[in-house]
């Protein structure tokens, strides 16, 4: 097998391979990762070829994350695939070794991937750690009184800059350092980075949430339908802590309206929003 960086003109072959192995419904997401992610570089698509045909693929994604107050260069590893007829021949392992060499050569501090086959990747030096999921059963029937603040749908044209500023200030939102390009990328929108609702007071946006409630997931990308919780991201203004209370009630009101029986999110049990949601909903 020949291992090298992908070349111009091979993008569609890579996307076809990913869609064939995983699910045809995933194709738009894979296409957006290549064509609508401003951080994508052809050299970071590592491919394995047999007789000129791409049979295996792995992508390295450039990211910067905060560990405490320190920014570190992170290599996200994903889109790892081998065509079924070529498995059990060591092709994926060879690609991973190639990716490790690439990451070491380009001075990444850290590498991260999500997988259900942890022992395989542990053979190459990755360590497994748990991902926490909080599940909040809801039995609320009565909505919370409307706040004098305005809760409305997010408008990307007018609200994005305010959301970006909140994200940068609020350490509870996420650890990825997002560039302006990241927020505008079609890929970020496809995987649910863009908020669904905002809270504003006197025309100033003070909090936001990314909720996915009451959506028919049949026939959609199975990763987006099953792998993502319905409470995906929140942010609020740290020097206006009351915005967290207004946001939590707005989230619960939307859940009541959509007759959602539970909220789920990849958040710590001690996350301020979870603590507030438990208190306001009197749930567990």
PDB file of C-alpha atoms in Angstrom:
ATOM      1  CA  UNK A   1       0.000   0.000   0.000  1.00  0.00           C
ATOM      2  CA  UNK A   2       1.152   3.506  -0.832  1.00  0.00           C
ATOM      3  CA  UNK A   3       0.612   6.086   1.933  1.00  0.00           C
ATOM      4  CA  UNK A   4       0.706   9.796   1.175  1.00  0.00           C
ATOM      5  CA  UNK A   5      -1.162  13.083   1.398  1.00  0.00           C
ATOM      6  CA  UNK A   6      -4.317  13.440  -0.670  1.00  0.00           C
ATOM      7  CA  UNK A   7      -3.995  15.336  -3.934  1.00  0.00           C
ATOM      8  CA  UNK A   8      -6.204  17.846  -5.686  1.00  0.00           C
ATOM      9  CA  UNK A   9      -8.981  16.015  -7.530  1.00  0.00           C
ATOM     10  CA  UNK A  10      -9.173  13.134  -5.011  1.00  0.00           C
ATOM     11  CA  UNK A  11     -11.677  14.800  -2.678  1.00  0.00           C
ATOM     12  CA  UNK A  12     -14.740  13.145  -4.220  1.00  0.00           C
ATOM     13  CA  UNK A  13     -13.138   9.701  -4.048  1.00  0.00           C
ATOM     14  CA  UNK A  14     -12.468  10.247  -0.340  1.00  0.00           C
ATOM     15  CA  UNK A  15     -16.031  11.399   0.312  1.00  0.00           C
ATOM     16  CA  UNK A  16     -17.434   8.434  -1.636  1.00  0.00           C
ATOM     17  CA  UNK A  17     -15.334   6.021   0.443  1.00  0.00           C
ATOM     18  CA  UNK A  18     -16.500   7.543   3.735  1.00  0.00           C
ATOM     19  CA  UNK A  19     -20.161   7.518   2.687  1.00  0.00           C
ATOM     20  CA  UNK A  20     -19.914   3.936   1.389  1.00  0.00           C
ATOM     21  CA  UNK A  21     -18.419   2.562   4.604  1.00  0.00           C
ATOM     22  CA  UNK A  22     -20.416   4.546   7.170  1.00  0.00           C
ATOM     23  CA  UNK A  23     -23.742   5.693   5.704  1.00  0.00           C
ATOM     24  CA  UNK A  24     -24.887   7.490   2.591  1.00  0.00           C
ATOM     25  CA  UNK A  25     -26.712   9.980   4.828  1.00  0.00           C
ATOM     26  CA  UNK A  26     -23.309  11.055   6.172  1.00  0.00           C
ATOM     27  CA  UNK A  27     -22.114  12.237   2.770  1.00  0.00           C
ATOM     28  CA  UNK A  28     -23.132  15.901   3.162  1.00  0.00           C
ATOM     29  CA  UNK A  29     -21.254  16.119   6.459  1.00  0.00           C
ATOM     30  CA  UNK A  30     -18.090  14.601   4.997  1.00  0.00           C
ATOM     31  CA  UNK A  31     -18.318  16.901   2.001  1.00  0.00           C
ATOM     32  CA  UNK A  32     -18.660  19.908   4.297  1.00  0.00           C
ATOM     33  CA  UNK A  33     -15.611  18.773   6.302  1.00  0.00           C
ATOM     34  CA  UNK A  34     -13.555  18.968   3.138  1.00  0.00           C
ATOM     35  CA  UNK A  35     -15.135  21.838   1.214  1.00  0.00           C
ATOM     36  CA  UNK A  36     -16.573  24.013   4.005  1.00  0.00           C
ATOM     37  CA  UNK A  37     -13.995  23.756   6.794  1.00  0.00           C
ATOM     38  CA  UNK A  38     -11.507  26.608   6.447  1.00  0.00           C
ATOM     39  CA  UNK A  39      -8.897  24.650   8.416  1.00  0.00           C
ATOM     40  CA  UNK A  40      -8.893  21.735   5.944  1.00  0.00           C
ATOM     41  CA  UNK A  41      -5.602  21.048   4.162  1.00  0.00           C
ATOM     42  CA  UNK A  42      -5.138  18.335   1.539  1.00  0.00           C
ATOM     43  CA  UNK A  43      -1.869  17.268   3.127  1.00  0.00           C
ATOM     44  CA  UNK A  44      -3.787  16.486   6.331  1.00  0.00           C
ATOM     45  CA  UNK A  45      -5.957  13.949   4.532  1.00  0.00           C
ATOM     46  CA  UNK A  46      -3.702  10.905   4.718  1.00  0.00           C
ATOM     47  CA  UNK A  47      -4.664   8.219   2.212  1.00  0.00           C
ATOM     48  CA  UNK A  48      -3.716   4.622   1.586  1.00  0.00           C
ATOM     49  CA  UNK A  49      -3.797   3.422  -2.018  1.00  0.00           C
ATOM     50  CA  UNK A  50      -3.719  -0.044  -3.557  1.00  0.00           C
ATOM     51  CA  UNK A  51      -3.170  -0.116  -7.332  1.00  0.00           C
ATOM     52  CA  UNK A  52      -3.963   3.587  -7.462  1.00  0.00           C
ATOM     53  CA  UNK A  53      -7.276   3.240  -5.618  1.00  0.00           C
ATOM     54  CA  UNK A  54      -7.884   4.964  -2.274  1.00  0.00           C
ATOM     55  CA  UNK A  55      -8.894   2.223   0.142  1.00  0.00           C
ATOM     56  CA  UNK A  56      -8.095   3.875   3.455  1.00  0.00           C
ATOM     57  CA  UNK A  57      -8.243   7.427   4.805  1.00  0.00           C
ATOM     58  CA  UNK A  58      -7.547   9.460   7.946  1.00  0.00           C
ATOM     59  CA  UNK A  59      -7.893  13.184   8.514  1.00  0.00           C
ATOM     60  CA  UNK A  60      -5.917  15.371  10.911  1.00  0.00           C
ATOM     61  CA  UNK A  61      -7.739  18.567  11.924  1.00  0.00           C
ATOM     62  CA  UNK A  62      -5.962  21.681  13.206  1.00  0.00           C
ATOM     63  CA  UNK A  63      -7.478  22.925  16.456  1.00  0.00           C
ATOM     64  CA  UNK A  64      -6.353  25.079  19.380  1.00  0.00           C
ATOM     65  CA  UNK A  65      -7.733  24.314  22.845  1.00  0.00           C
ATOM     66  CA  UNK A  66      -7.417  25.887  26.268  1.00  0.00           C
ATOM     67  CA  UNK A  67      -6.043  23.776  29.097  1.00  0.00           C
ATOM     68  CA  UNK A  68      -6.628  26.109  32.013  1.00  0.00           C
ATOM     69  CA  UNK A  69      -5.324  29.450  30.780  1.00  0.00           C
ATOM     70  CA  UNK A  70      -2.857  27.888  28.352  1.00  0.00           C
ATOM     71  CA  UNK A  71      -3.528  27.483  24.643  1.00  0.00           C
ATOM     72  CA  UNK A  72      -2.191  24.271  23.128  1.00  0.00           C
ATOM     73  CA  UNK A  73      -2.037  23.055  19.547  1.00  0.00           C
ATOM     74  CA  UNK A  74      -4.299  20.046  19.114  1.00  0.00           C
ATOM     75  CA  UNK A  75      -4.591  17.523  16.300  1.00  0.00           C
ATOM     76  CA  UNK A  76      -8.075  16.135  15.958  1.00  0.00           C
ATOM     77  CA  UNK A  77      -8.080  12.702  14.332  1.00  0.00           C
ATOM     78  CA  UNK A  78     -11.154  11.617  12.418  1.00  0.00           C
ATOM     79  CA  UNK A  79     -12.679  10.332   9.182  1.00  0.00           C
ATOM     80  CA  UNK A  80     -10.732   7.095   9.751  1.00  0.00           C
ATOM     81  CA  UNK A  81     -11.981   4.506   7.304  1.00  0.00           C
ATOM     82  CA  UNK A  82     -10.895   1.416   5.386  1.00  0.00           C
ATOM     83  CA  UNK A  83     -12.943  -0.189   2.619  1.00  0.00           C
ATOM     84  CA  UNK A  84     -14.405  -3.483   3.787  1.00  0.00           C
ATOM     85  CA  UNK A  85     -12.567  -5.679   1.271  1.00  0.00           C
ATOM     86  CA  UNK A  86      -9.210  -4.325   2.473  1.00  0.00           C
ATOM     87  CA  UNK A  87      -9.594  -4.710   6.220  1.00  0.00           C
ATOM     88  CA  UNK A  88      -7.508  -6.923   8.503  1.00  0.00           C
ATOM     89  CA  UNK A  89      -4.401  -6.198   6.444  1.00  0.00           C
ATOM     90  CA  UNK A  90      -2.862  -3.542   8.664  1.00  0.00           C
ATOM     91  CA  UNK A  91      -3.781  -0.626   6.399  1.00  0.00           C
ATOM     92  CA  UNK A  92      -5.484   1.432   9.133  1.00  0.00           C
ATOM     93  CA  UNK A  93      -2.574   0.789  11.483  1.00  0.00           C
ATOM     94  CA  UNK A  94      -0.129   1.947   8.830  1.00  0.00           C
ATOM     95  CA  UNK A  95      -2.150   5.123   8.283  1.00  0.00           C
ATOM     96  CA  UNK A  96      -2.215   5.826  12.012  1.00  0.00           C
ATOM     97  CA  UNK A  97       1.563   5.433  12.246  1.00  0.00           C
ATOM     98  CA  UNK A  98       1.886   7.832   9.308  1.00  0.00           C
ATOM     99  CA  UNK A  99      -0.439  10.307  11.077  1.00  0.00           C
ATOM    100  CA  UNK A 100       1.591  10.088  14.291  1.00  0.00           C
ATOM    101  CA  UNK A 101       4.758  10.880  12.339  1.00  0.00           C
ATOM    102  CA  UNK A 102       2.996  13.838  10.710  1.00  0.00           C
ATOM    103  CA  UNK A 103       1.782  15.163  14.073  1.00  0.00           C
ATOM    104  CA  UNK A 104       5.226  14.838  15.659  1.00  0.00           C
ATOM    105  CA  UNK A 105       6.872  16.544  12.703  1.00  0.00           C
ATOM    106  CA  UNK A 106       4.452  19.481  12.910  1.00  0.00           C
ATOM    107  CA  UNK A 107       4.803  19.938  16.690  1.00  0.00           C
ATOM    108  CA  UNK A 108       1.290  19.244  17.910  1.00  0.00           C
ATOM    109  CA  UNK A 109       1.048  19.258  21.710  1.00  0.00           C
ATOM    110  CA  UNK A 110      -1.921  16.954  21.959  1.00  0.00           C
ATOM    111  CA  UNK A 111      -4.097  14.625  19.906  1.00  0.00           C
ATOM    112  CA  UNK A 112      -7.743  13.791  20.463  1.00  0.00           C
ATOM    113  CA  UNK A 113     -10.226  11.409  18.856  1.00  0.00           C
ATOM    114  CA  UNK A 114     -13.628   9.923  19.610  1.00  0.00           C
ATOM    115  CA  UNK A 115     -14.000   6.167  19.168  1.00  0.00           C
ATOM    116  CA  UNK A 116     -15.865   3.063  20.290  1.00  0.00           C
ATOM    117  CA  UNK A 117     -12.778   0.848  19.800  1.00  0.00           C
ATOM    118  CA  UNK A 118     -10.554   2.331  22.502  1.00  0.00           C
ATOM    119  CA  UNK A 119      -8.184  -0.676  22.827  1.00  0.00           C
ATOM    120  CA  UNK A 120      -7.182  -0.341  19.152  1.00  0.00           C
ATOM    121  CA  UNK A 121      -6.051   3.257  19.554  1.00  0.00           C
ATOM    122  CA  UNK A 122      -4.484   2.597  22.957  1.00  0.00           C
ATOM    123  CA  UNK A 123      -2.057   0.309  21.122  1.00  0.00           C
ATOM    124  CA  UNK A 124      -0.646   3.445  19.486  1.00  0.00           C
ATOM    125  CA  UNK A 125      -0.336   5.562  22.634  1.00  0.00           C
ATOM    126  CA  UNK A 126      -3.700   7.238  23.085  1.00  0.00           C
ATOM    127  CA  UNK A 127      -5.264   7.040  26.551  1.00  0.00           C
ATOM    128  CA  UNK A 128      -8.971   6.543  27.087  1.00  0.00           C
ATOM    129  CA  UNK A 129     -10.989   8.883  29.285  1.00  0.00           C
ATOM    130  CA  UNK A 130     -14.741   9.052  29.914  1.00  0.00           C
ATOM    131  CA  UNK A 131     -17.145  11.446  28.266  1.00  0.00           C
ATOM    132  CA  UNK A 132     -19.802  12.576  30.713  1.00  0.00           C
ATOM    133  CA  UNK A 133     -23.433  12.708  29.658  1.00  0.00           C
ATOM    134  CA  UNK A 134     -26.013  14.383  31.881  1.00  0.00           C
ATOM    135  CA  UNK A 135     -29.628  13.284  31.496  1.00  0.00           C
ATOM    136  CA  UNK A 136     -32.309  15.431  33.091  1.00  0.00           C
ATOM    137  CA  UNK A 137     -35.821  13.909  33.199  1.00  0.00           C
ATOM    138  CA  UNK A 138     -38.551  16.535  32.821  1.00  0.00           C
ATOM    139  CA  UNK A 139     -42.069  16.347  34.216  1.00  0.00           C
ATOM    140  CA  UNK A 140     -42.880  20.032  33.923  1.00  0.00           C
ATOM    141  CA  UNK A 141     -46.307  20.988  32.641  1.00  0.00           C
ATOM    142  CA  UNK A 142     -46.453  24.674  33.454  1.00  0.00           C
ATOM    143  CA  UNK A 143     -44.150  27.149  31.761  1.00  0.00           C
ATOM    144  CA  UNK A 144     -42.124  29.652  33.709  1.00  0.00           C
ATOM    145  CA  UNK A 145     -43.389  33.263  33.667  1.00  0.00           C
ATOM    146  CA  UNK A 146     -42.006  35.329  30.839  1.00  0.00           C
ATOM    147  CA  UNK A 147     -38.954  37.363  31.742  1.00  0.00           C
ATOM    148  CA  UNK A 148     -38.803  41.074  30.932  1.00  0.00           C
ATOM    149  CA  UNK A 149     -35.774  40.072  28.922  1.00  0.00           C
ATOM    150  CA  UNK A 150     -36.334  38.971  25.342  1.00  0.00           C
ATOM    151  CA  UNK A 151     -35.889  35.305  24.419  1.00  0.00           C
ATOM    152  CA  UNK A 152     -35.872  34.805  20.668  1.00  0.00           C
ATOM    153  CA  UNK A 153     -34.477  32.769  17.802  1.00  0.00           C
ATOM    154  CA  UNK A 154     -30.820  33.322  16.898  1.00  0.00           C
ATOM    155  CA  UNK A 155     -30.193  35.437  13.781  1.00  0.00           C
ATOM    156  CA  UNK A 156     -26.753  34.803  12.330  1.00  0.00           C
ATOM    157  CA  UNK A 157     -26.536  38.102  10.487  1.00  0.00           C
ATOM    158  CA  UNK A 158     -27.021  40.276  13.553  1.00  0.00           C
ATOM    159  CA  UNK A 159     -26.249  38.066  16.566  1.00  0.00           C
ATOM    160  CA  UNK A 160     -23.110  36.130  15.709  1.00  0.00           C
ATOM    161  CA  UNK A 161     -20.561  38.706  16.868  1.00  0.00           C
ATOM    162  CA  UNK A 162     -22.207  38.979  20.289  1.00  0.00           C
ATOM    163  CA  UNK A 163     -22.293  35.187  20.631  1.00  0.00           C
ATOM    164  CA  UNK A 164     -18.597  35.001  19.725  1.00  0.00           C
ATOM    165  CA  UNK A 165     -17.767  37.513  22.461  1.00  0.00           C
ATOM    166  CA  UNK A 166     -19.773  35.557  25.039  1.00  0.00           C
ATOM    167  CA  UNK A 167     -18.078  32.314  24.006  1.00  0.00           C
ATOM    168  CA  UNK A 168     -14.650  33.888  24.447  1.00  0.00           C
ATOM    169  CA  UNK A 169     -15.502  35.201  27.919  1.00  0.00           C
ATOM    170  CA  UNK A 170     -17.461  32.255  29.277  1.00  0.00           C
ATOM    171  CA  UNK A 171     -15.116  29.404  30.199  1.00  0.00           C
ATOM    172  CA  UNK A 172     -18.053  27.033  30.622  1.00  0.00           C
ATOM    173  CA  UNK A 173     -18.978  27.148  26.927  1.00  0.00           C
ATOM    174  CA  UNK A 174     -16.120  25.066  25.536  1.00  0.00           C
ATOM    175  CA  UNK A 175     -12.370  24.667  25.390  1.00  0.00           C
ATOM    176  CA  UNK A 176     -11.836  25.089  21.635  1.00  0.00           C
ATOM    177  CA  UNK A 177     -10.415  28.438  20.577  1.00  0.00           C
ATOM    178  CA  UNK A 178     -12.651  29.269  17.631  1.00  0.00           C
ATOM    179  CA  UNK A 179     -11.361  31.533  14.908  1.00  0.00           C
ATOM    180  CA  UNK A 180     -13.779  33.899  13.091  1.00  0.00           C
ATOM    181  CA  UNK A 181     -13.527  31.531  10.105  1.00  0.00           C
ATOM    182  CA  UNK A 182     -14.607  28.604  12.285  1.00  0.00           C
ATOM    183  CA  UNK A 183     -17.873  30.322  13.235  1.00  0.00           C
ATOM    184  CA  UNK A 184     -18.687  31.126   9.606  1.00  0.00           C
ATOM    185  CA  UNK A 185     -17.719  27.723   8.170  1.00  0.00           C
ATOM    186  CA  UNK A 186     -20.493  25.653   6.617  1.00  0.00           C
ATOM    187  CA  UNK A 187     -19.127  22.620   8.463  1.00  0.00           C
ATOM    188  CA  UNK A 188     -19.562  24.268  11.873  1.00  0.00           C
ATOM    189  CA  UNK A 189     -23.167  25.031  11.032  1.00  0.00           C
ATOM    190  CA  UNK A 190     -23.823  21.489   9.810  1.00  0.00           C
ATOM    191  CA  UNK A 191     -22.607  19.890  13.055  1.00  0.00           C
ATOM    192  CA  UNK A 192     -24.589  22.206  15.283  1.00  0.00           C
ATOM    193  CA  UNK A 193     -22.193  24.862  16.526  1.00  0.00           C
ATOM    194  CA  UNK A 194     -24.537  27.744  15.723  1.00  0.00           C
ATOM    195  CA  UNK A 195     -27.002  28.634  18.556  1.00  0.00           C
ATOM    196  CA  UNK A 196     -30.750  28.278  18.276  1.00  0.00           C
ATOM    197  CA  UNK A 197     -31.873  30.887  20.821  1.00  0.00           C
ATOM    198  CA  UNK A 198     -30.538  34.030  22.457  1.00  0.00           C
ATOM    199  CA  UNK A 199     -31.423  36.063  25.538  1.00  0.00           C
ATOM    200  CA  UNK A 200     -31.178  39.826  25.285  1.00  0.00           C
ATOM    201  CA  UNK A 201     -31.794  42.766  27.578  1.00  0.00           C
ATOM    202  CA  UNK A 202     -32.269  46.257  26.154  1.00  0.00           C
ATOM    203  CA  UNK A 203     -30.950  45.065  22.801  1.00  0.00           C
ATOM    204  CA  UNK A 204     -27.798  43.456  24.256  1.00  0.00           C
ATOM    205  CA  UNK A 205     -27.368  39.679  23.902  1.00  0.00           C
ATOM    206  CA  UNK A 206     -26.330  38.242  27.263  1.00  0.00           C
ATOM    207  CA  UNK A 207     -26.749  34.478  26.794  1.00  0.00           C
ATOM    208  CA  UNK A 208     -27.327  31.835  24.156  1.00  0.00           C
ATOM    209  CA  UNK A 209     -28.129  28.139  23.863  1.00  0.00           C
ATOM    210  CA  UNK A 210     -27.909  25.516  21.179  1.00  0.00           C
ATOM    211  CA  UNK A 211     -30.910  23.231  21.537  1.00  0.00           C
ATOM    212  CA  UNK A 212     -32.128  20.491  19.230  1.00  0.00           C
ATOM    213  CA  UNK A 213     -35.680  19.696  20.328  1.00  0.00           C
ATOM    214  CA  UNK A 214     -38.589  18.063  18.577  1.00  0.00           C
ATOM    215  CA  UNK A 215     -36.715  17.220  15.384  1.00  0.00           C
ATOM    216  CA  UNK A 216     -37.539  14.239  13.183  1.00  0.00           C
ATOM    217  CA  UNK A 217     -34.171  12.500  12.811  1.00  0.00           C
ATOM    218  CA  UNK A 218     -35.335   9.725  10.504  1.00  0.00           C
ATOM    219  CA  UNK A 219     -33.266   9.567   7.346  1.00  0.00           C
ATOM    220  CA  UNK A 220     -30.697  12.047   8.603  1.00  0.00           C
ATOM    221  CA  UNK A 221     -27.002  11.677   9.328  1.00  0.00           C
ATOM    222  CA  UNK A 222     -26.922   8.980  12.070  1.00  0.00           C
ATOM    223  CA  UNK A 223     -23.998  10.652  13.845  1.00  0.00           C
ATOM    224  CA  UNK A 224     -25.866  13.945  14.139  1.00  0.00           C
ATOM    225  CA  UNK A 225     -29.121  12.181  15.040  1.00  0.00           C
ATOM    226  CA  UNK A 226     -27.723   9.834  17.699  1.00  0.00           C
ATOM    227  CA  UNK A 227     -24.283  11.070  18.667  1.00  0.00           C
ATOM    228  CA  UNK A 228     -25.317  14.579  19.662  1.00  0.00           C
ATOM    229  CA  UNK A 229     -27.471  15.354  22.709  1.00  0.00           C
ATOM    230  CA  UNK A 230     -30.310  17.839  22.455  1.00  0.00           C
ATOM    231  CA  UNK A 231     -28.562  20.350  24.748  1.00  0.00           C
ATOM    232  CA  UNK A 232     -25.393  21.015  22.802  1.00  0.00           C
ATOM    233  CA  UNK A 233     -23.882  24.276  23.999  1.00  0.00           C
ATOM    234  CA  UNK A 234     -24.651  27.263  26.209  1.00  0.00           C
ATOM    235  CA  UNK A 235     -22.960  30.543  26.992  1.00  0.00           C
ATOM    236  CA  UNK A 236     -23.784  33.517  29.195  1.00  0.00           C
ATOM    237  CA  UNK A 237     -22.212  36.791  30.234  1.00  0.00           C
ATOM    238  CA  UNK A 238     -20.070  36.196  33.356  1.00  0.00           C
ATOM    239  CA  UNK A 239     -20.557  39.697  34.765  1.00  0.00           C
ATOM    240  CA  UNK A 240     -24.345  39.346  34.382  1.00  0.00           C
ATOM    241  CA  UNK A 241     -24.920  36.039  36.249  1.00  0.00           C
ATOM    242  CA  UNK A 242     -28.683  36.569  36.251  1.00  0.00           C
ATOM    243  CA  UNK A 243     -28.539  35.812  32.521  1.00  0.00           C
ATOM    244  CA  UNK A 244     -27.943  32.154  33.433  1.00  0.00           C
ATOM    245  CA  UNK A 245     -31.256  32.003  35.317  1.00  0.00           C
ATOM    246  CA  UNK A 246     -33.148  33.575  32.408  1.00  0.00           C
ATOM    247  CA  UNK A 247     -31.421  31.182  29.988  1.00  0.00           C
ATOM    248  CA  UNK A 248     -32.222  28.091  32.059  1.00  0.00           C
ATOM    249  CA  UNK A 249     -35.907  29.025  32.242  1.00  0.00           C
ATOM    250  CA  UNK A 250     -36.006  29.731  28.512  1.00  0.00           C
ATOM    251  CA  UNK A 251     -34.513  26.281  27.845  1.00  0.00           C
ATOM    252  CA  UNK A 252     -37.100  24.618  30.106  1.00  0.00           C
ATOM    253  CA  UNK A 253     -39.939  26.570  28.489  1.00  0.00           C
ATOM    254  CA  UNK A 254     -38.842  25.401  25.043  1.00  0.00           C
ATOM    255  CA  UNK A 255     -38.667  21.818  26.325  1.00  0.00           C
ATOM    256  CA  UNK A 256     -42.216  22.113  27.688  1.00  0.00           C
ATOM    257  CA  UNK A 257     -43.442  23.594  24.418  1.00  0.00           C
ATOM    258  CA  UNK A 258     -41.872  20.745  22.426  1.00  0.00           C
ATOM    259  CA  UNK A 259     -43.099  18.157  24.985  1.00  0.00           C
ATOM    260  CA  UNK A 260     -39.547  16.982  25.552  1.00  0.00           C
ATOM    261  CA  UNK A 261     -39.344  14.322  28.272  1.00  0.00           C
ATOM    262  CA  UNK A 262     -35.653  14.825  29.026  1.00  0.00           C
ATOM    263  CA  UNK A 263     -32.684  17.045  28.320  1.00  0.00           C
ATOM    264  CA  UNK A 264     -29.297  15.511  27.582  1.00  0.00           C
ATOM    265  CA  UNK A 265     -25.892  17.120  27.260  1.00  0.00           C
ATOM    266  CA  UNK A 266     -22.189  16.311  27.442  1.00  0.00           C
ATOM    267  CA  UNK A 267     -21.761  18.519  30.499  1.00  0.00           C
ATOM    268  CA  UNK A 268     -20.438  18.001  33.998  1.00  0.00           C
ATOM    269  CA  UNK A 269     -22.941  17.362  36.767  1.00  0.00           C
ATOM    270  CA  UNK A 270     -21.467  20.454  38.434  1.00  0.00           C
ATOM    271  CA  UNK A 271     -21.750  22.639  35.340  1.00  0.00           C
ATOM    272  CA  UNK A 272     -23.499  25.888  36.418  1.00  0.00           C
ATOM    273  CA  UNK A 273     -26.289  25.436  33.880  1.00  0.00           C
ATOM    274  CA  UNK A 274     -26.992  21.868  35.014  1.00  0.00           C
ATOM    275  CA  UNK A 275     -27.102  22.993  38.642  1.00  0.00           C
ATOM    276  CA  UNK A 276     -29.567  25.730  37.659  1.00  0.00           C
ATOM    277  CA  UNK A 277     -31.717  23.405  35.527  1.00  0.00           C
ATOM    278  CA  UNK A 278     -31.950  20.876  38.367  1.00  0.00           C
ATOM    279  CA  UNK A 279     -32.998  23.612  40.778  1.00  0.00           C
ATOM    280  CA  UNK A 280     -35.543  25.218  38.456  1.00  0.00           C
ATOM    281  CA  UNK A 281     -37.099  21.975  37.209  1.00  0.00           C
ATOM    282  CA  UNK A 282     -36.865  20.191  40.570  1.00  0.00           C
ATOM    283  CA  UNK A 283     -35.555  17.211  38.653  1.00  0.00           C
ATOM    284  CA  UNK A 284     -32.676  14.853  39.381  1.00  0.00           C
TER     285      UNK A 284
END
